[in-house]
PDB file of C-alpha atoms in Angstrom:
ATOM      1  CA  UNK Z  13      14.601  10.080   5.849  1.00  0.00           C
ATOM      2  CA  UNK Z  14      16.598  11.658   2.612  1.00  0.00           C
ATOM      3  CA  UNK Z  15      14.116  12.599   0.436  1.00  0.00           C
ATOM      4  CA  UNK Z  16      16.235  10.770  -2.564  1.00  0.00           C
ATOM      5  CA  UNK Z  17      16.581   8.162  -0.427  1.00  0.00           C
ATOM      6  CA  UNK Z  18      14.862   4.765  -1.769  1.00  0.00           C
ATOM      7  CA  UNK Z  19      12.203   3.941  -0.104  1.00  0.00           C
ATOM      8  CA  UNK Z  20      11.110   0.389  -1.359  1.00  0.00           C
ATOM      9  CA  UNK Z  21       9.405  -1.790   0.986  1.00  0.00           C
ATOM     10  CA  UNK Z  22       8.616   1.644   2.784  1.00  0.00           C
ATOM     11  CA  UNK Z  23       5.140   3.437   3.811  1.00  0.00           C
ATOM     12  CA  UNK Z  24       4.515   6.624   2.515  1.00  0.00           C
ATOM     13  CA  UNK Z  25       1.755   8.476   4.791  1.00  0.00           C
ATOM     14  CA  UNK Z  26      -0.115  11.767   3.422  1.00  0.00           C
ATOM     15  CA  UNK Z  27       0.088  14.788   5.171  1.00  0.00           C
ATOM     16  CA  UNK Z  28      -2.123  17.162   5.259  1.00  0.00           C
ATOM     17  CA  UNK Z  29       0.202  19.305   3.058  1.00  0.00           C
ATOM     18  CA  UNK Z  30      -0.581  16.181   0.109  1.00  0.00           C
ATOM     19  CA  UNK Z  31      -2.891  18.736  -1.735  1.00  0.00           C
ATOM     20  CA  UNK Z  32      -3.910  15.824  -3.695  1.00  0.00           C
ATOM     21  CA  UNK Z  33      -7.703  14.546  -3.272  1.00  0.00           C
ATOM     22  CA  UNK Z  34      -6.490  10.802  -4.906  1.00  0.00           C
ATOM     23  CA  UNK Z  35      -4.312  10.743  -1.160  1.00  0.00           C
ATOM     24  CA  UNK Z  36      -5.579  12.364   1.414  1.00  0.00           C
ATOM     25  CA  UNK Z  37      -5.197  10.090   4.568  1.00  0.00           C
ATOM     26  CA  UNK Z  38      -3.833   7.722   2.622  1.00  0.00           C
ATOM     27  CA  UNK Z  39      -0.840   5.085   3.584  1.00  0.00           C
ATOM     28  CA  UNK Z  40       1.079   3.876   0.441  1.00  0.00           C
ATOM     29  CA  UNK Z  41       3.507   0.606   0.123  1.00  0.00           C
ATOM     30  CA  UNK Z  42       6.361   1.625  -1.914  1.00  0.00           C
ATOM     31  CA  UNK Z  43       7.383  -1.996  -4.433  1.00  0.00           C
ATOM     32  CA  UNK Z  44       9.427   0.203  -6.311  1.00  0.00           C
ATOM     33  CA  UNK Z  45      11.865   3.103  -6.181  1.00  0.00           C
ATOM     34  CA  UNK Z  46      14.550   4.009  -8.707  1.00  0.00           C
ATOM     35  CA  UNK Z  47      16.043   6.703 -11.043  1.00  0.00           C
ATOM     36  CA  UNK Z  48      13.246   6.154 -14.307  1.00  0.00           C
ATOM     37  CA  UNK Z  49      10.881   7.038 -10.938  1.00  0.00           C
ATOM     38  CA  UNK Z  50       8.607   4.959  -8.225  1.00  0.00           C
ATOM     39  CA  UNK Z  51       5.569   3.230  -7.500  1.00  0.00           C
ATOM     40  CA  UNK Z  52       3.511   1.831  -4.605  1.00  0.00           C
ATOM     41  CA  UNK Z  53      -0.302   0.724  -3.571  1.00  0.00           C
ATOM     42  CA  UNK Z  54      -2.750   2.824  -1.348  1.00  0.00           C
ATOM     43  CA  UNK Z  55      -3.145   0.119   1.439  1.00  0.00           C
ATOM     44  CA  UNK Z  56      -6.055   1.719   2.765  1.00  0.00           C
ATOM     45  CA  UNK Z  57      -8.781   2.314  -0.278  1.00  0.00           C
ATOM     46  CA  UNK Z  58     -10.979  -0.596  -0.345  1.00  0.00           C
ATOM     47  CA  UNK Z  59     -13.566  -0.284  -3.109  1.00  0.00           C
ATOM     48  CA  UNK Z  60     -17.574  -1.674  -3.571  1.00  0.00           C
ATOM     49  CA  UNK Z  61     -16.421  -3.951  -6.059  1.00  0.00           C
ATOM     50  CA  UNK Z  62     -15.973  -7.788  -5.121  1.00  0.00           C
ATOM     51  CA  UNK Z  63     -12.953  -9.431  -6.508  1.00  0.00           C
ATOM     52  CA  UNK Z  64     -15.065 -12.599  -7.223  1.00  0.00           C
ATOM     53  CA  UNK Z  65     -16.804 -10.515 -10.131  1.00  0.00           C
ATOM     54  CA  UNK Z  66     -13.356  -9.678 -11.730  1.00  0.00           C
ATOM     55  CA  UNK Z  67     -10.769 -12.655 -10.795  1.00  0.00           C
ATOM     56  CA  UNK Z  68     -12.678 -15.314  -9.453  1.00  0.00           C
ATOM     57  CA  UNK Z  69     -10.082 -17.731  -8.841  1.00  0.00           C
ATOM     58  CA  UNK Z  70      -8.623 -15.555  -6.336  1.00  0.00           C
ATOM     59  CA  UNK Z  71     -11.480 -14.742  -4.462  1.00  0.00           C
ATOM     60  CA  UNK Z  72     -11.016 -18.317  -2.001  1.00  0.00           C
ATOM     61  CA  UNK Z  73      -7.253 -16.750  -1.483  1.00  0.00           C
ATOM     62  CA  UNK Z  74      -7.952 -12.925  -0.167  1.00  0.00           C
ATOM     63  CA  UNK Z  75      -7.091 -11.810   2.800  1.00  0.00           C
ATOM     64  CA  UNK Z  76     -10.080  -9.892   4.496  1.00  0.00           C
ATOM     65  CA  UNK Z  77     -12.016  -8.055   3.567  1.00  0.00           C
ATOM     66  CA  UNK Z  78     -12.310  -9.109  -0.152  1.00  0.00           C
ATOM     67  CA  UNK Z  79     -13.230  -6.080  -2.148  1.00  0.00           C
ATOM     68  CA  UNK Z  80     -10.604  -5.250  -4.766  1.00  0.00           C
ATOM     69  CA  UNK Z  81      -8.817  -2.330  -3.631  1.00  0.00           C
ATOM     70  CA  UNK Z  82      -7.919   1.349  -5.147  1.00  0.00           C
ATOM     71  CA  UNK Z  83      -4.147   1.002  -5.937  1.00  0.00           C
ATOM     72  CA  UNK Z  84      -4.160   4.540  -6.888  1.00  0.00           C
ATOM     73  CA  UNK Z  85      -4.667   6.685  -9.853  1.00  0.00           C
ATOM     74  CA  UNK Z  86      -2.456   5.169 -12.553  1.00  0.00           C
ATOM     75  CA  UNK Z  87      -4.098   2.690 -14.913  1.00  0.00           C
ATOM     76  CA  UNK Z  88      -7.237   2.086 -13.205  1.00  0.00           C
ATOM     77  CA  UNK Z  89      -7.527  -1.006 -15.484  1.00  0.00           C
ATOM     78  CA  UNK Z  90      -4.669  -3.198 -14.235  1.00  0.00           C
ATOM     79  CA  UNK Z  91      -4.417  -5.067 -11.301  1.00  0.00           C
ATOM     80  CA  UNK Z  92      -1.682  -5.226  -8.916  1.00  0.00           C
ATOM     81  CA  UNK Z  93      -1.435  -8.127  -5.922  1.00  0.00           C
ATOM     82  CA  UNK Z  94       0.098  -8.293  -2.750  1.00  0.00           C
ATOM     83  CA  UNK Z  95       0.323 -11.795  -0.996  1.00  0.00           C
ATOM     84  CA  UNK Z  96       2.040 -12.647   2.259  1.00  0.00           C
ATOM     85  CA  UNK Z  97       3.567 -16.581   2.393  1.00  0.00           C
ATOM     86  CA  UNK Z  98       3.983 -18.835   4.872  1.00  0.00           C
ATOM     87  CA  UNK Z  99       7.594 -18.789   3.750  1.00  0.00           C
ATOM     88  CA  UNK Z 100       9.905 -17.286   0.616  1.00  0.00           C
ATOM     89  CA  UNK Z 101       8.594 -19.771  -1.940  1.00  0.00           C
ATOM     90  CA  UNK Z 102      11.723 -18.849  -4.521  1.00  0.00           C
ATOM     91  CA  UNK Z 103       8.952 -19.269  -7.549  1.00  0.00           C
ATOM     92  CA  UNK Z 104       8.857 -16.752 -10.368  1.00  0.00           C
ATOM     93  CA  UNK Z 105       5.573 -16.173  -9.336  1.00  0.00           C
ATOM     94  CA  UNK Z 106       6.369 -14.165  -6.387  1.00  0.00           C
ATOM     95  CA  UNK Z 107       8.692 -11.130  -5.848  1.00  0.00           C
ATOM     96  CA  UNK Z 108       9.711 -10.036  -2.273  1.00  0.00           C
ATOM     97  CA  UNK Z 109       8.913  -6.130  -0.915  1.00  0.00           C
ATOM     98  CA  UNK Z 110       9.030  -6.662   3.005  1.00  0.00           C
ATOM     99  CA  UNK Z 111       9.689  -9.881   4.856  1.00  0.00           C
ATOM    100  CA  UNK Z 112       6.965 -12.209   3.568  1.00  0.00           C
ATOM    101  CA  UNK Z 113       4.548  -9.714   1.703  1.00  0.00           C
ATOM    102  CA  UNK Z 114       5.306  -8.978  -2.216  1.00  0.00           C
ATOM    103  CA  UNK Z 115       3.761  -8.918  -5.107  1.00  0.00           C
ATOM    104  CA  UNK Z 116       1.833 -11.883  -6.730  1.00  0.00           C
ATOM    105  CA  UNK Z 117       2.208 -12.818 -10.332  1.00  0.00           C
ATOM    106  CA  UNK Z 118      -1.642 -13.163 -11.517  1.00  0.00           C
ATOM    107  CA  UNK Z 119      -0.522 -15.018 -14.271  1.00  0.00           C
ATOM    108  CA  UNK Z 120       0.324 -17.715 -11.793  1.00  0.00           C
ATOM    109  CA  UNK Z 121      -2.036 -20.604 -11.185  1.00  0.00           C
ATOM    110  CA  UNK Z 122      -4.407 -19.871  -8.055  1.00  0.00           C
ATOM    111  CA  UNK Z 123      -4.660 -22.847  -6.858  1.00  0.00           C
ATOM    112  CA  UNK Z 124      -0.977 -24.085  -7.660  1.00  0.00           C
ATOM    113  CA  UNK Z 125      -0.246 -21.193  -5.553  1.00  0.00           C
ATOM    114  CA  UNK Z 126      -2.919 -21.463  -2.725  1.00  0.00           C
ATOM    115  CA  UNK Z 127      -0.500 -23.735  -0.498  1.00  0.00           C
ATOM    116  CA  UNK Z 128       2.306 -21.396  -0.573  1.00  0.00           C
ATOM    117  CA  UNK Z 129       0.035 -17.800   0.259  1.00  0.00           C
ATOM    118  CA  UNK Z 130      -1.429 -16.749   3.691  1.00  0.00           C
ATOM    119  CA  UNK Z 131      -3.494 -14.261   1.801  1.00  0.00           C
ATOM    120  CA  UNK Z 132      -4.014 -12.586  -1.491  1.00  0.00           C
ATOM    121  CA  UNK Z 133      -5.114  -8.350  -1.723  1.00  0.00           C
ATOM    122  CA  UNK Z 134      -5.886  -7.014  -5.609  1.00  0.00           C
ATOM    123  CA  UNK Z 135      -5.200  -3.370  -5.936  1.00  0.00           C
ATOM    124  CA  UNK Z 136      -6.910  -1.689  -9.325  1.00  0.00           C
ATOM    125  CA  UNK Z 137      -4.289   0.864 -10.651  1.00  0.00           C
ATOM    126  CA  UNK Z 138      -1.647   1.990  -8.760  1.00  0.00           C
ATOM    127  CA  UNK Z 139       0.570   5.627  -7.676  1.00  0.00           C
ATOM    128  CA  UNK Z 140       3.061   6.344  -9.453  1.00  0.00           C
ATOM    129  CA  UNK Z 141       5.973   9.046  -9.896  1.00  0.00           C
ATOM    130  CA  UNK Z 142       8.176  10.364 -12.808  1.00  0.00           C
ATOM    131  CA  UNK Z 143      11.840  10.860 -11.821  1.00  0.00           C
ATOM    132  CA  UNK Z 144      12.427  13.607  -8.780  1.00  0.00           C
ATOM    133  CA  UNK Z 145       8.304  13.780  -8.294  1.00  0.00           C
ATOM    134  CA  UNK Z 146       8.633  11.448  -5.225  1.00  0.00           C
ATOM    135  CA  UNK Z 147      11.349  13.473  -3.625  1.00  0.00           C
ATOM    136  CA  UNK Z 148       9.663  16.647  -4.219  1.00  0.00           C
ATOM    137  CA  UNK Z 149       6.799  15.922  -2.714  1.00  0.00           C
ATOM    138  CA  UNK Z 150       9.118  14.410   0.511  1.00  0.00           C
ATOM    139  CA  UNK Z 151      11.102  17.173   0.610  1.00  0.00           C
ATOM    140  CA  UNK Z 152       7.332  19.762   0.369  1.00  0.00           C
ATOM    141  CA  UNK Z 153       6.061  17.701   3.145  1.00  0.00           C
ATOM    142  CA  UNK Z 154       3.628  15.968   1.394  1.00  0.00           C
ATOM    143  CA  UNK Z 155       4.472  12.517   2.682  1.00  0.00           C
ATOM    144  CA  UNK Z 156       5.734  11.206   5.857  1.00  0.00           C
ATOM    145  CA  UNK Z 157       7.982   8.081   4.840  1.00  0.00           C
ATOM    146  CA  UNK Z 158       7.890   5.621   7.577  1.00  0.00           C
ATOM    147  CA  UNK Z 159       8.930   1.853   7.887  1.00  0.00           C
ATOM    148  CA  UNK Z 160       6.349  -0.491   7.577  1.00  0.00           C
ATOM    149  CA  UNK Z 161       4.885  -3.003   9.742  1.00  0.00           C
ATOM    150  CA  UNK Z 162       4.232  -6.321   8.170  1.00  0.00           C
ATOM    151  CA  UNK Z 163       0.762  -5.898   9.322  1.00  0.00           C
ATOM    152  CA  UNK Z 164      -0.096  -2.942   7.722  1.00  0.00           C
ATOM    153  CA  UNK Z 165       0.312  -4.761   4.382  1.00  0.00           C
ATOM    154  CA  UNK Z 166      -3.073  -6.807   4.283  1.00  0.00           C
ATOM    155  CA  UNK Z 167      -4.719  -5.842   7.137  1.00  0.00           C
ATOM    156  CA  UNK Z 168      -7.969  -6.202   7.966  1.00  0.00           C
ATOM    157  CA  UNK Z 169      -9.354  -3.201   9.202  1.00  0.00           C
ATOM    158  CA  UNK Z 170      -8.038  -0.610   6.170  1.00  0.00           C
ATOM    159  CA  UNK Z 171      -9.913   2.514   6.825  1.00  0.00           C
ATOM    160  CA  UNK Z 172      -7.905   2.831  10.495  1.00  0.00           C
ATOM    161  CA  UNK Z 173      -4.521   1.976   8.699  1.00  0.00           C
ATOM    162  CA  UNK Z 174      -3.571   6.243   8.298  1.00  0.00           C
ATOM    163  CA  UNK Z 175      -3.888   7.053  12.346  1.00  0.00           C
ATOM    164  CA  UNK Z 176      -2.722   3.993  13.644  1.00  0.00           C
ATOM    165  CA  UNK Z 177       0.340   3.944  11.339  1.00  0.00           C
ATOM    166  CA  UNK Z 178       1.064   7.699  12.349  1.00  0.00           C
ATOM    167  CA  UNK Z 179       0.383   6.802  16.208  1.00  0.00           C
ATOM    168  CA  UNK Z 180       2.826   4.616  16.768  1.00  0.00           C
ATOM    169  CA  UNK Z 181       5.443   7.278  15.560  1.00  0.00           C
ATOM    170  CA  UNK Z 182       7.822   9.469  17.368  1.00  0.00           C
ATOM    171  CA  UNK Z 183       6.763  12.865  18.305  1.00  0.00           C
ATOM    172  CA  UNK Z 184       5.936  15.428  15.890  1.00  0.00           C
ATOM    173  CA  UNK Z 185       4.511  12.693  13.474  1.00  0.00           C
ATOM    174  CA  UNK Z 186       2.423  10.948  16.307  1.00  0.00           C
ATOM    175  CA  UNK Z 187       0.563  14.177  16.992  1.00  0.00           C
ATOM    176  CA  UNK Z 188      -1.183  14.295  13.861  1.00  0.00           C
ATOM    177  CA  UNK Z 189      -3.168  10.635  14.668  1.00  0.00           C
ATOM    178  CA  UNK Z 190      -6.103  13.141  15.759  1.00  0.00           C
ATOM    179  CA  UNK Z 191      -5.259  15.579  13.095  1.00  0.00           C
ATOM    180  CA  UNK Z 192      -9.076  16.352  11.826  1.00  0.00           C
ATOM    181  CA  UNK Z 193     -10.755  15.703   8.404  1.00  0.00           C
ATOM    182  CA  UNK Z 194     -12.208  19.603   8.040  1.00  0.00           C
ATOM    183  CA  UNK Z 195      -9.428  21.686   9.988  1.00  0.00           C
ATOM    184  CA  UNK Z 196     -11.925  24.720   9.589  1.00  0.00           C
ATOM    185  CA  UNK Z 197     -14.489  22.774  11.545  1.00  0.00           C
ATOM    186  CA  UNK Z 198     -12.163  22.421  14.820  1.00  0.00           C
TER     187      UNK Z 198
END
């Protein structure tokens, strides 16, 4: 992919090249990509911390497991939400980023919203770029940018989400599904 290519609705993967400890083996949905910059959630950073203690009323809506998630490293103190629907609802509440997944307006009613949503994922903070950052790092090899499955979005087993997003890709990418954590202990 062009590295100034928009990748909305995309998965960016870490490489081992990401140099950054906030993404190592992560996978991050891209829900926005344009000239003032970009921003996405780390799929795969579930935390301790139950969304029932924060936003209760969504708690009966998550999609498994439900632990509010680690969006990324941009203000930790807002909360970003995924939700897949049984089918495009055309509500304000709800903005598409692939197929049926996008993100959730919280300010929405829960349980006005309950029959519409298949499942519900809260992401504390979120990763962000300033304009050209994203494409630098592309272009470094800091990210593989891969399409995205509609599985990966709220799936339910997170911490395998890096190697089974990179094995199912062509060769070179595929190879580095067994890639391991310490390189200097291999």
């Amino acid at each position: 992919m062009d590295a100034g290519a928009d990748t909305t609705g995309k998965l960016l993967v870490a490489t081992p090249l990401i140099g950054d400890g906030n993404f190592e083996r992560t996978v991050v949905l891209m829900l926005a990509h344009q000239e003032e910059g970009a921003a996405g959630v780390v799929l795969n950073r579930p935390s301790g911390m139950l969304v029932s203690d924060a936003l209760p009323q969504w708690a009966p809506h998550l999609a498994p497991p439900s632990t509010m998630f680690i969006g990324g490293p941009v203000s930790n103190e807002s909360v970003v939400a995924l939700a897949r629907v049984r089918q495009d609802p055309d509500q304000g509440w709800w903005t598409p980023v692939l197929g049926l997944v996008g993100t959730l307006d919280l300010e929405a009613d829960a349980d006005e919203v309950a029959n519409a949503v298949d499942g519900v994922r809260l992401f504390a903070g979120y990763a962000g770029w300033s304009p050209g950052q994203l494409e630098d790092e592309i272009e470094s090899g800091a990210w593989f940018v891969v399409d995205a499955h509609p599985d990966d979005l709220l799936t339910e087993d997170p911490g395998d989400l890096w190697p089974a997003v990179l094995a199912r890709q062509p060769s070179p990418i595929s190879w580095f599904t067994h890639y391991p954590t310490h390189p200097s202990h291999n």
